[in-house]
Amino acid sequence: MPKFSVCMRDCYDTCSMLSEFRDGKLSVRGNPEHPITAGFLCPKGALLPKWFHYPERLKNPLIRIGERGSEEFREVSWDKAINIIANKLRETIEEYGSESVLVYQYAGDRGVVNYAFPLRLFHYLNTAMLDYGICDRAGQEALRDVYGTAVGLDPEDLRKQKLIVYWGVNPFWTNLHGFMLAKRYGLETWTVDVVRTETAKRSHRFFQIKPETDVLFALGIAKLIIENELYERDFIRENVYGFEEFKNYVKRLSLNYVVKKTGLPLEEIENFAFGFAEKRGVIHIGYGFQRSLSGGEAVRAIAILPALVGHPFGFIYDMKTIDKSYAEGEFLRTKPVKRIPQMKLAEYIEKGEIKFLYIYNSNPLASLPNQDRIRKALKESDVFVVTHDIFLTDTALYSDVVLPANTFFERPDIADSYYHRYVALNEPVVRLYGKSNSEVTRLLAKALGIENPYLYESDEEVIRKILELNGLSWDELRRKGFIRVPEKPRRWETPSGKIEFYSQRAVERGLSPFPEYRKREGKYPLKLLTPTYRMTITSQYHNTYGMIDPNLYMNPADAEERGIKDGDDVEVFNDRGRITTTVKLTENVPRGVVLLYKAFWIRLLGWNANFLTADETVEGYGNGSAYHSTWVDVRKAK
Ligand code: SF4
């Protein structure tokens, strides 16, 4: 009998799957009953058995015996590894205090228990915790400014819509089921992006703007909608705070300036504004472009557009259906939490504020920007690093102890989605190697002599309790493999209780009440974009599928100016680093922009784009990452 599984990747779709283990082989297929993921898997999901059976999965704990970054480890027993970690943890807390310990985890595996359960131990120990900023933070803050929440439309409500705009998102690669859903519902699709992506090629209209001009494009559209009186008057009067002030603000905006900066002809901007108003469009706001210094302002401006045409929550960005705080156990703390901004990990290590780093579900030594800095910081510090992972990742190579993790096919869990409203069940299919995050947590708690019962709850107990707390049926979940979380009526949790075109929350943070455009330029002439590749999810699958694209993509005119031809080896450089790769010339990338796909394994490739990317953060927007505010130059390699 097949078991219900969930693809736990950091992916919008959170596919429900049916999995079997027969004759020593795992097989997976999509669960045909799931209303969104509808029985098919993307190419990454279809290859999951290859990932699962990959021969280089870690099987035994390792202790580093060489330099950080070397591949010199020796195998030890689980007992020994757990005791080493527990002793070091105890010593560190005694000598430097509990806040010198940081647990660093992210969305490498989105199982609710697997993600959250280890945090119980670290909350119990009152350690420092991460303040997440790597992915969608600036946009989260911006949407809270306007709507009081980053949770927008239920994608199943797209069936009532006529037009969806993919703004800075490439769902054909990263949200395939969402892309297909819009097609199934017969929506017209438009794309706004700097690069002609695969989604742009398949959209009815494509608006190609210059980098970091999203704010101006959105404000220009708003101006046209308002000044041509195409907005929903009654809706605005009742539900929007600061409309008149915003109207006066955009009145001062010159459309010629918008044309000049965005690179779009006026006619195109008008086409967008008039078509969007007529069809009452909704917008899928992407994560990529908000990872830039202007990202927060951009999302704030874009977020206003669906409200102008009368949508209460007319955007897709995040989805929160269930409360998972029980799994995380912050209630176990006895001291207030110190949060360390995720994007400032290197800085905190350099300052000596972190002495013990426990990493799981994440590969920061491939995914963080400015890799030279974080690597140097780790090499020069005395921080003790533990990594719990399925593979010997770049991060594992910099660790003192490496623990083998198991996969989601080997443990029970549930997963919610940040796109749709379904929670899916994950049943263990087989057990091969490694231990889950919760198993390791229990072992560590025992080795530390902690008796608190919350640290010993079984995975199933945690799952059932979360379902109960959220009013969801365990029996229904077990029968179908997924369960829809009903939507409750909601209002806008802003200071005014309305949609805020004039954001009081932004003002409190010292920002303008309205989204502002600021010209961004770097020391180098070319803007480097580092989006995700089709066959990887950040650094995941590079090692197992081996399908990466390490080429630099460049506009032919920029190449010609530098005497570069298609297929040449080139150096891409800035003050942070330098990498050598092969160039491919394409008109899909506009002038002034170059593109490298992100976060491949440095251990396998010898480099990745994060040797170049900026580690500044988006000020005023929660220290969100600014990967795409990176400038470089390119020259022919010698
Ligand atoms: S990566 Fe995303 S779309 Fe692909 S199988 Fe996993 S959840 Fe589904």
XYZ file of C-alpha atoms and ligand atoms in Angstrom:
646
model
C 0.000 0.000 0.000
C 1.391 3.427 -0.871
C 1.898 5.871 1.968
C 1.053 9.547 1.988
C 4.151 11.712 1.674
C 4.748 15.422 1.302
C 7.485 17.074 -0.691
C 8.994 19.106 2.145
C 11.067 21.407 -0.004
C 11.089 25.184 0.376
C 8.566 25.455 -2.437
C 5.182 27.150 -2.684
C 3.398 24.003 -3.803
C 3.942 21.511 -0.913
C 2.883 18.569 -3.075
C 1.002 15.660 -1.595
C 2.515 12.406 -2.880
C 1.979 8.649 -2.761
C 5.166 6.724 -2.001
C 6.137 3.070 -1.874
C 9.250 1.127 -0.991
C 9.488 -2.183 -2.825
C 12.421 -4.456 -3.602
C 14.785 -1.939 -2.062
C 13.554 0.935 -4.244
C 11.519 4.018 -3.426
C 8.918 5.234 -5.903
C 6.857 8.430 -5.721
C 3.959 9.926 -7.627
C 1.634 12.862 -7.093
C -1.527 12.351 -5.073
C -4.280 12.780 -7.709
C -6.856 13.816 -5.098
C -5.033 16.948 -3.960
C -6.969 19.974 -5.260
C -3.891 22.112 -5.970
C -1.014 19.744 -6.650
C -3.367 17.497 -8.608
C -1.357 14.317 -9.047
C 1.731 15.573 -10.803
C 5.171 16.495 -9.547
C 7.599 19.016 -10.944
C 10.870 17.635 -12.400
C 12.610 18.105 -9.038
C 9.917 16.133 -7.219
C 9.788 13.375 -9.819
C 13.483 12.689 -9.154
C 13.114 12.380 -5.372
C 13.993 8.637 -5.365
C 17.372 9.573 -6.823
C 17.892 12.022 -3.975
C 16.721 9.447 -1.432
C 18.998 6.661 -2.696
C 21.983 8.914 -3.325
C 24.998 6.812 -2.301
C 26.739 9.664 -0.484
C 24.053 10.072 2.158
C 25.667 10.391 5.563
C 25.390 7.192 7.563
C 27.430 7.815 10.694
C 28.257 10.881 12.801
C 31.538 12.598 11.939
C 34.084 14.572 13.920
C 36.326 17.008 12.124
C 40.039 16.205 12.382
C 41.402 18.638 9.772
C 41.091 22.354 9.076
C 37.637 23.871 8.727
C 36.604 23.387 5.130
C 38.784 20.329 4.615
C 37.131 16.982 4.077
C 39.004 15.431 6.991
C 36.609 13.768 9.384
C 36.465 10.544 11.315
C 33.386 8.495 12.025
C 32.189 8.104 15.614
C 29.239 6.397 17.268
C 25.992 8.252 17.906
C 26.596 8.024 21.670
C 29.991 9.621 21.366
C 28.801 12.394 19.045
C 25.830 13.249 21.252
C 28.025 13.336 24.365
C 30.578 15.608 22.704
C 27.823 18.027 21.655
C 26.080 17.950 25.048
C 29.343 18.525 26.948
C 30.342 21.401 24.693
C 26.890 22.939 24.967
C 27.002 22.732 28.759
C 30.532 24.186 28.933
C 29.680 27.026 26.548
C 26.624 28.041 28.548
C 28.600 27.889 31.820
C 31.484 29.941 30.450
C 29.775 32.438 28.119
C 26.084 32.298 28.982
C 23.140 30.824 27.120
C 22.961 33.669 24.583
C 26.353 32.670 23.184
C 24.581 29.629 21.703
C 22.722 30.142 18.424
C 20.468 27.679 16.655
C 20.480 28.365 12.901
C 17.784 26.650 10.892
C 15.734 27.407 7.840
C 13.346 25.846 5.371
C 15.491 23.031 3.990
C 12.831 20.688 5.297
C 9.412 22.169 6.000
C 7.980 19.367 8.115
C 6.317 21.035 11.088
C 7.898 18.708 13.649
C 11.219 18.424 11.895
C 11.494 22.191 11.568
C 10.249 23.206 14.995
C 10.928 20.469 17.547
C 14.670 21.192 18.086
C 13.737 24.777 18.948
C 12.087 23.419 22.110
C 15.489 22.422 23.446
C 17.073 25.760 22.584
C 14.156 27.707 24.043
C 14.423 25.567 27.182
C 18.127 26.501 27.359
C 17.302 30.207 26.746
C 19.740 30.416 23.835
C 19.831 33.057 21.109
C 17.520 32.421 18.154
C 17.530 33.551 14.544
C 15.660 36.565 13.272
C 14.874 35.268 9.785
C 15.805 37.548 6.933
C 17.177 35.487 4.082
C 14.044 35.071 2.000
C 10.898 37.179 2.108
C 11.384 39.485 5.084
C 11.297 42.926 3.441
C 8.092 42.020 1.619
C 6.554 40.660 4.810
C 7.150 43.970 6.560
C 5.920 45.980 3.576
C 2.670 44.037 3.304
C 2.104 44.425 7.026
C 2.475 48.166 6.505
C -0.324 48.191 3.942
C -2.603 45.305 4.978
C -1.448 44.336 8.482
C -0.567 40.900 7.100
C 1.446 39.262 4.340
C -1.257 36.636 3.874
C -3.187 37.403 0.744
C -5.489 35.459 -1.544
C -6.406 31.828 -1.263
C -5.220 30.608 -4.699
C -8.452 28.649 -5.121
C -10.192 32.030 -5.216
C -8.320 32.711 -8.445
C -11.217 30.967 -10.153
C -13.205 34.177 -9.588
C -10.509 36.366 -11.181
C -9.729 37.389 -14.747
C -6.110 38.502 -14.534
C -3.070 37.568 -12.484
C 0.155 39.553 -12.678
C 3.353 37.667 -11.855
C 5.467 40.460 -10.478
C 9.088 39.396 -10.043
C 8.218 35.727 -9.754
C 8.869 32.851 -12.144
C 6.174 30.322 -11.213
C 6.768 28.151 -14.247
C 9.925 27.112 -12.402
C 9.106 27.779 -8.756
C 5.321 27.413 -8.344
C 4.365 25.134 -11.199
C 1.039 24.064 -9.687
C 0.089 27.690 -9.092
C 0.954 28.503 -12.688
C -1.146 25.554 -13.911
C -4.009 26.522 -11.592
C -4.235 29.975 -13.166
C -4.240 28.339 -16.612
C -6.905 25.854 -15.491
C -9.105 28.701 -14.260
C -8.603 30.526 -17.570
C -6.926 33.636 -16.157
C -5.027 36.037 -18.326
C -1.401 36.133 -17.132
C 1.002 39.062 -17.245
C 4.595 39.156 -16.056
C 6.638 42.053 -14.732
C 10.333 41.268 -14.488
C 13.811 42.462 -15.322
C 14.640 39.225 -17.140
C 12.565 37.455 -19.792
C 11.912 34.338 -17.708
C 10.198 31.124 -18.750
C 7.037 32.511 -17.135
C 7.363 35.752 -19.095
C 7.630 33.744 -22.314
C 4.378 31.952 -21.478
C 2.452 35.037 -20.339
C -0.038 37.032 -22.373
C 1.929 40.211 -21.704
C 5.439 40.913 -20.490
C 6.555 44.226 -18.977
C 10.351 44.286 -18.834
C 11.522 46.940 -16.397
C 14.972 48.052 -15.309
C 16.229 46.654 -11.982
C 15.020 48.307 -8.764
C 12.473 50.481 -10.584
C 9.463 48.442 -9.396
C 8.496 51.263 -7.012
C 8.277 53.784 -9.818
C 6.425 51.455 -12.163
C 3.831 50.689 -9.479
C 3.455 54.354 -8.518
C 3.085 55.322 -12.188
C 0.325 52.729 -12.612
C -1.394 53.989 -9.447
C -1.226 57.562 -10.733
C -2.844 56.594 -14.041
C -5.587 54.578 -12.346
C -6.363 57.408 -9.931
C -6.162 60.294 -12.378
C -8.325 58.483 -14.909
C -10.804 57.715 -12.127
C -10.590 53.973 -12.706
C -10.361 53.072 -9.027
C -13.153 51.547 -6.937
C -14.509 54.637 -5.232
C -16.846 53.028 -2.706
C -14.348 50.383 -1.678
C -11.633 53.009 -1.201
C -13.888 55.350 0.754
C -14.863 52.653 3.216
C -11.689 50.634 3.514
C -8.605 52.708 2.743
C -6.715 55.001 5.083
C -4.816 57.915 3.510
C -6.200 57.763 -0.032
C -6.355 61.551 -0.537
C -2.795 61.988 0.740
C -1.610 59.209 -1.558
C -3.475 60.783 -4.468
C -1.628 64.060 -3.842
C 1.639 62.163 -3.518
C 1.367 60.464 -6.924
C 0.111 63.703 -8.477
C 3.642 65.042 -8.100
C 5.145 62.046 -9.906
C 6.206 62.729 -13.489
C 5.285 59.961 -15.902
C 8.217 61.008 -18.083
C 10.449 60.196 -15.139
C 8.768 56.779 -14.772
C 9.324 56.139 -18.482
C 12.975 57.157 -18.244
C 13.749 55.074 -15.181
C 11.747 51.913 -15.892
C 12.692 51.825 -19.569
C 9.039 51.212 -20.516
C 7.284 53.410 -23.088
C 4.372 55.456 -21.727
C 1.971 53.441 -23.847
C 3.019 50.237 -22.069
C 2.541 51.802 -18.640
C -0.903 52.997 -19.711
C -1.740 49.564 -21.111
C -0.896 48.037 -17.764
C -2.863 50.590 -15.755
C -5.986 50.561 -17.918
C -5.999 46.784 -18.432
C -5.355 46.084 -14.759
C -8.204 48.370 -13.697
C -10.603 46.981 -16.288
C -9.906 43.339 -15.378
C -9.516 44.063 -11.661
C -6.214 42.208 -11.584
C -4.581 40.452 -8.660
C -0.821 40.228 -8.190
C 1.465 37.373 -7.235
C 4.291 39.328 -5.606
C 7.594 37.464 -5.897
C 10.378 37.094 -3.372
C 13.364 37.655 -5.652
C 13.104 41.360 -6.376
C 12.348 42.250 -2.749
C 15.789 40.885 -1.830
C 17.258 44.253 -2.740
C 17.819 47.555 -0.994
C 14.643 48.911 -2.580
C 12.697 45.676 -1.993
C 10.549 46.855 0.909
C 9.521 50.070 -0.803
C 8.782 48.151 -4.001
C 6.433 45.675 -2.328
C 4.672 48.490 -0.489
C 4.000 50.266 -3.798
C 2.874 47.125 -5.647
C 0.609 46.134 -2.757
C -1.472 49.261 -3.235
C -2.544 48.331 -6.781
C -5.003 45.479 -6.048
C -6.657 47.594 -3.342
C -7.112 50.445 -5.816
C -9.249 48.180 -7.985
C -11.284 46.968 -5.025
C -9.613 43.808 -3.689
C -9.432 43.484 0.106
C -6.455 41.079 -0.094
C -5.734 40.931 -3.834
C -2.197 39.608 -3.707
C -0.376 36.310 -3.266
C 2.713 36.392 -1.085
C 2.409 34.210 2.001
C -0.133 31.859 3.532
C -0.503 30.983 7.181
C -3.162 28.430 7.914
C -2.188 26.738 11.177
C -0.617 27.849 14.418
C 2.561 25.783 14.871
C 3.872 27.475 17.999
C 3.121 24.429 20.135
C 5.752 22.448 18.204
C 8.339 25.193 18.684
C 7.774 25.557 22.427
C 8.763 29.148 23.099
C 6.710 28.750 26.298
C 9.663 26.750 27.678
C 11.818 29.892 27.929
C 12.423 31.567 31.250
C 14.271 34.587 29.781
C 13.374 36.977 26.941
C 14.700 35.860 23.600
C 17.740 37.465 21.981
C 17.296 37.339 18.210
C 20.290 37.517 15.899
C 19.567 38.762 12.368
C 20.120 35.875 9.994
C 21.905 38.086 7.501
C 24.383 39.235 10.148
C 25.695 35.816 11.125
C 29.256 36.629 10.031
C 29.226 39.899 11.946
C 28.116 38.221 15.186
C 30.764 35.512 14.816
C 33.411 38.182 14.158
C 32.316 40.035 17.298
C 32.745 36.830 19.317
C 29.097 36.836 20.385
C 28.470 33.305 19.103
C 30.446 30.453 20.636
C 28.240 27.516 19.747
C 26.325 27.203 16.496
C 23.802 24.422 15.919
C 22.711 24.201 12.283
C 19.966 22.096 10.740
C 17.675 22.281 7.678
C 20.070 24.774 6.169
C 23.312 25.157 4.247
C 24.445 28.718 5.023
C 27.923 28.118 3.622
C 26.353 27.944 0.196
C 23.311 30.152 0.662
C 24.483 33.210 2.626
C 25.848 36.200 0.715
C 29.485 37.300 0.876
C 30.820 33.769 1.331
C 34.412 34.902 1.800
C 33.408 36.806 4.893
C 31.420 34.046 6.600
C 34.087 31.457 5.782
C 36.864 33.664 7.129
C 34.832 34.455 10.249
C 34.359 30.760 10.971
C 37.990 29.899 10.274
C 39.285 32.607 12.571
C 36.857 32.082 15.439
C 36.609 29.494 18.192
C 32.892 28.890 17.587
C 31.907 25.226 17.939
C 29.735 24.208 14.995
C 27.335 21.275 14.800
C 25.539 20.495 11.544
C 22.732 17.981 11.202
C 22.211 17.173 7.515
C 21.570 14.376 5.056
C 24.752 15.106 3.100
C 28.264 16.414 3.639
C 27.361 19.941 2.585
C 29.577 23.010 2.402
C 28.359 23.879 5.884
C 29.150 20.403 7.191
C 32.753 20.856 6.034
C 33.086 23.846 8.378
C 31.587 21.985 11.336
C 33.160 20.295 14.336
C 30.525 17.574 14.506
C 28.276 16.417 11.665
C 25.192 14.334 12.406
C 23.437 12.316 9.677
C 19.826 13.372 9.168
C 17.126 11.166 7.736
C 14.757 12.198 4.962
C 11.050 12.908 5.107
C 10.404 9.436 3.695
C 11.732 8.030 6.974
C 9.662 9.787 9.643
C 6.136 11.013 10.361
C 5.262 14.670 9.976
C 2.789 17.157 8.557
C 3.421 20.179 6.369
C 1.478 23.323 5.675
C 2.036 25.515 2.631
C 2.942 29.160 2.264
C 0.850 29.236 -0.902
C -2.354 27.223 -0.445
C -4.652 26.246 2.409
C -3.923 22.506 2.645
C -2.041 20.692 5.381
C -0.656 17.371 4.175
C 0.275 14.185 5.984
C 3.680 12.573 5.721
C 3.876 8.902 6.749
C 7.181 7.064 7.082
C 7.752 4.755 4.118
C 10.970 3.061 5.167
C 13.914 3.664 7.451
C 17.456 3.677 6.051
C 19.977 6.119 7.495
C 20.303 8.963 9.970
C 18.036 10.389 12.621
C 15.357 13.047 12.493
C 15.755 16.452 14.110
C 13.323 15.483 16.858
C 15.168 12.230 17.626
C 18.439 14.116 17.994
C 16.723 16.688 20.199
C 15.527 13.965 22.564
C 19.005 12.401 22.677
C 20.598 15.755 23.463
C 18.015 16.553 26.140
C 18.717 13.204 27.783
C 22.490 13.679 27.609
C 22.031 17.096 29.230
C 19.993 15.523 32.024
C 16.852 17.536 31.202
C 13.626 15.940 32.349
C 11.041 18.317 30.917
C 8.334 16.150 29.262
C 7.877 18.530 26.299
C 11.326 17.476 25.083
C 10.294 13.832 24.955
C 6.927 14.017 23.200
C 6.761 11.712 20.206
C 6.349 13.110 16.691
C 2.830 11.714 16.512
C 1.886 13.322 19.838
C 3.070 16.707 18.558
C 1.244 16.273 15.251
C -2.023 15.286 16.930
C -1.791 18.151 19.400
C -1.221 20.697 16.629
C -4.194 19.356 14.699
C -6.325 19.496 17.838
C -5.250 23.062 18.659
C -6.146 24.081 15.111
C -9.485 22.272 15.110
C -8.421 19.809 12.386
C -9.358 16.151 12.188
C -6.598 13.546 12.487
C -8.944 10.907 11.047
C -9.716 12.975 7.959
C -6.034 13.727 7.445
C -5.128 10.048 7.683
C -7.904 9.086 5.288
C -7.145 11.609 2.536
C -3.523 12.558 3.125
C -4.405 16.259 3.225
C -6.932 18.534 4.837
C -8.155 21.984 3.935
C -7.867 24.615 6.651
C -10.996 26.769 6.487
C -10.516 30.494 6.085
C -11.861 32.729 8.826
C -13.306 36.176 8.126
C -10.608 38.780 8.639
C -9.964 42.510 8.726
C -6.804 44.499 8.234
C -4.594 44.486 11.317
C -3.108 47.922 10.661
C -3.159 50.801 13.179
C -6.253 52.262 11.453
C -7.944 48.895 10.911
C -7.999 49.745 7.177
C -5.740 49.216 4.182
C -3.108 51.888 4.684
C -1.987 53.796 1.593
C -0.518 56.176 4.180
C 1.360 53.732 6.392
C 1.473 54.697 10.039
C 3.564 51.647 10.812
C 6.204 52.715 8.272
C 6.277 56.210 9.773
C 6.960 54.696 13.202
C 10.036 53.026 11.700
C 11.270 56.365 10.392
C 10.178 55.727 6.795
C 8.081 57.847 4.499
C 4.331 57.189 4.814
C 4.339 56.471 1.058
C 6.638 54.173 -0.910
C 9.663 56.076 -2.148
C 11.960 55.537 -5.094
C 15.684 55.889 -4.522
C 18.223 55.579 -7.266
C 20.584 52.689 -6.513
C 23.985 52.471 -8.088
C 27.051 50.466 -7.242
C 30.750 50.921 -7.727
C 30.649 48.477 -10.658
C 28.557 48.939 -13.808
C 26.583 45.681 -14.048
C 23.771 44.570 -11.772
C 24.121 40.905 -10.809
C 20.893 38.947 -10.394
C 21.041 35.495 -8.785
C 17.656 33.772 -9.113
C 16.966 30.142 -8.360
C 17.655 27.506 -11.016
C 14.972 25.191 -12.413
C 16.446 21.976 -10.967
C 17.663 23.196 -7.589
C 16.035 24.718 -4.540
C 18.678 27.096 -3.213
C 21.564 24.629 -2.713
C 19.456 21.465 -2.638
C 19.776 18.806 -5.372
C 23.033 20.083 -6.862
C 24.861 17.052 -5.510
C 22.145 14.467 -6.141
C 20.731 15.497 -9.521
C 23.869 17.161 -10.867
C 21.732 19.383 -13.092
C 23.017 22.894 -12.649
C 23.667 25.802 -14.947
C 26.824 27.648 -13.868
C 26.976 29.961 -16.910
C 26.891 33.732 -16.728
C 24.073 35.221 -18.828
C 24.813 38.589 -20.401
C 23.338 40.940 -22.975
C 25.269 40.840 -26.302
C 25.742 44.639 -26.317
C 27.396 44.614 -22.872
C 29.581 41.731 -24.016
C 30.613 43.456 -27.230
C 31.743 46.539 -25.300
C 34.097 44.263 -23.382
C 35.312 42.233 -26.354
C 33.547 39.144 -25.023
C 32.030 36.473 -27.277
C 29.470 33.779 -26.585
C 31.168 30.809 -24.900
C 34.201 32.759 -23.665
C 35.548 32.124 -20.204
C 35.027 35.277 -18.176
C 35.834 36.667 -14.763
C 32.985 38.198 -12.808
C 34.301 40.394 -10.034
C 33.657 43.052 -7.433
C 35.239 44.035 -4.111
C 33.851 40.946 -2.385
C 35.140 38.303 -4.745
C 35.878 36.978 -8.187
C 34.666 33.897 -10.010
C 35.488 32.419 -13.418
C 32.865 30.832 -15.625
C 31.571 30.619 -19.188
C 29.418 33.365 -20.647
C 26.235 32.881 -22.638
C 24.900 35.849 -24.531
C 21.160 36.404 -24.558
C 18.655 39.165 -25.182
C 16.570 37.737 -22.306
C 18.867 39.660 -19.973
C 18.727 43.426 -20.545
C 21.691 45.736 -20.848
C 23.352 46.580 -17.553
C 22.356 43.259 -15.974
C 24.106 39.894 -15.711
C 22.691 36.708 -14.252
C 24.135 33.731 -12.379
C 21.940 31.065 -10.796
C 22.311 30.963 -7.058
C 23.809 28.869 -4.282
C 25.321 25.859 -6.023
C 27.639 23.726 -3.909
C 31.018 25.408 -3.588
C 32.464 22.056 -2.601
C 31.524 20.661 -6.023
C 31.820 23.687 -8.297
C 34.688 25.514 -6.605
C 32.639 28.730 -6.385
C 29.116 30.052 -6.366
C 27.437 33.395 -6.964
C 27.458 34.160 -3.248
C 31.136 35.035 -3.360
C 29.875 38.186 -5.091
C 26.499 38.926 -3.502
C 25.861 41.831 -1.143
C 25.440 41.193 2.569
C 23.856 44.546 3.349
C 20.314 44.340 4.683
C 17.124 46.191 3.847
C 17.015 48.850 6.511
C 13.625 49.582 7.962
C 12.353 46.254 6.666
C 13.512 43.768 9.302
C 17.060 43.317 8.017
C 15.802 41.468 4.960
C 18.472 40.258 2.560
C 19.667 42.403 -0.355
C 21.290 39.790 -2.617
C 20.099 41.578 -5.719
C 21.718 44.887 -4.821
C 24.996 43.500 -6.107
C 27.080 45.206 -8.758
C 29.923 43.560 -10.643
C 32.012 43.887 -13.758
C 32.979 41.202 -16.245
C 36.144 40.714 -18.274
C 37.542 38.017 -20.464
C 39.433 35.457 -18.388
C 43.165 35.279 -19.032
S 9.610 20.955 -5.492
Fe 7.605 21.918 -5.227
S 6.443 21.528 -7.114
Fe 8.216 20.135 -7.046
S 7.404 18.258 -6.144
Fe 8.293 19.472 -4.481
S 6.597 20.697 -3.654
Fe 5.954 19.889 -5.666
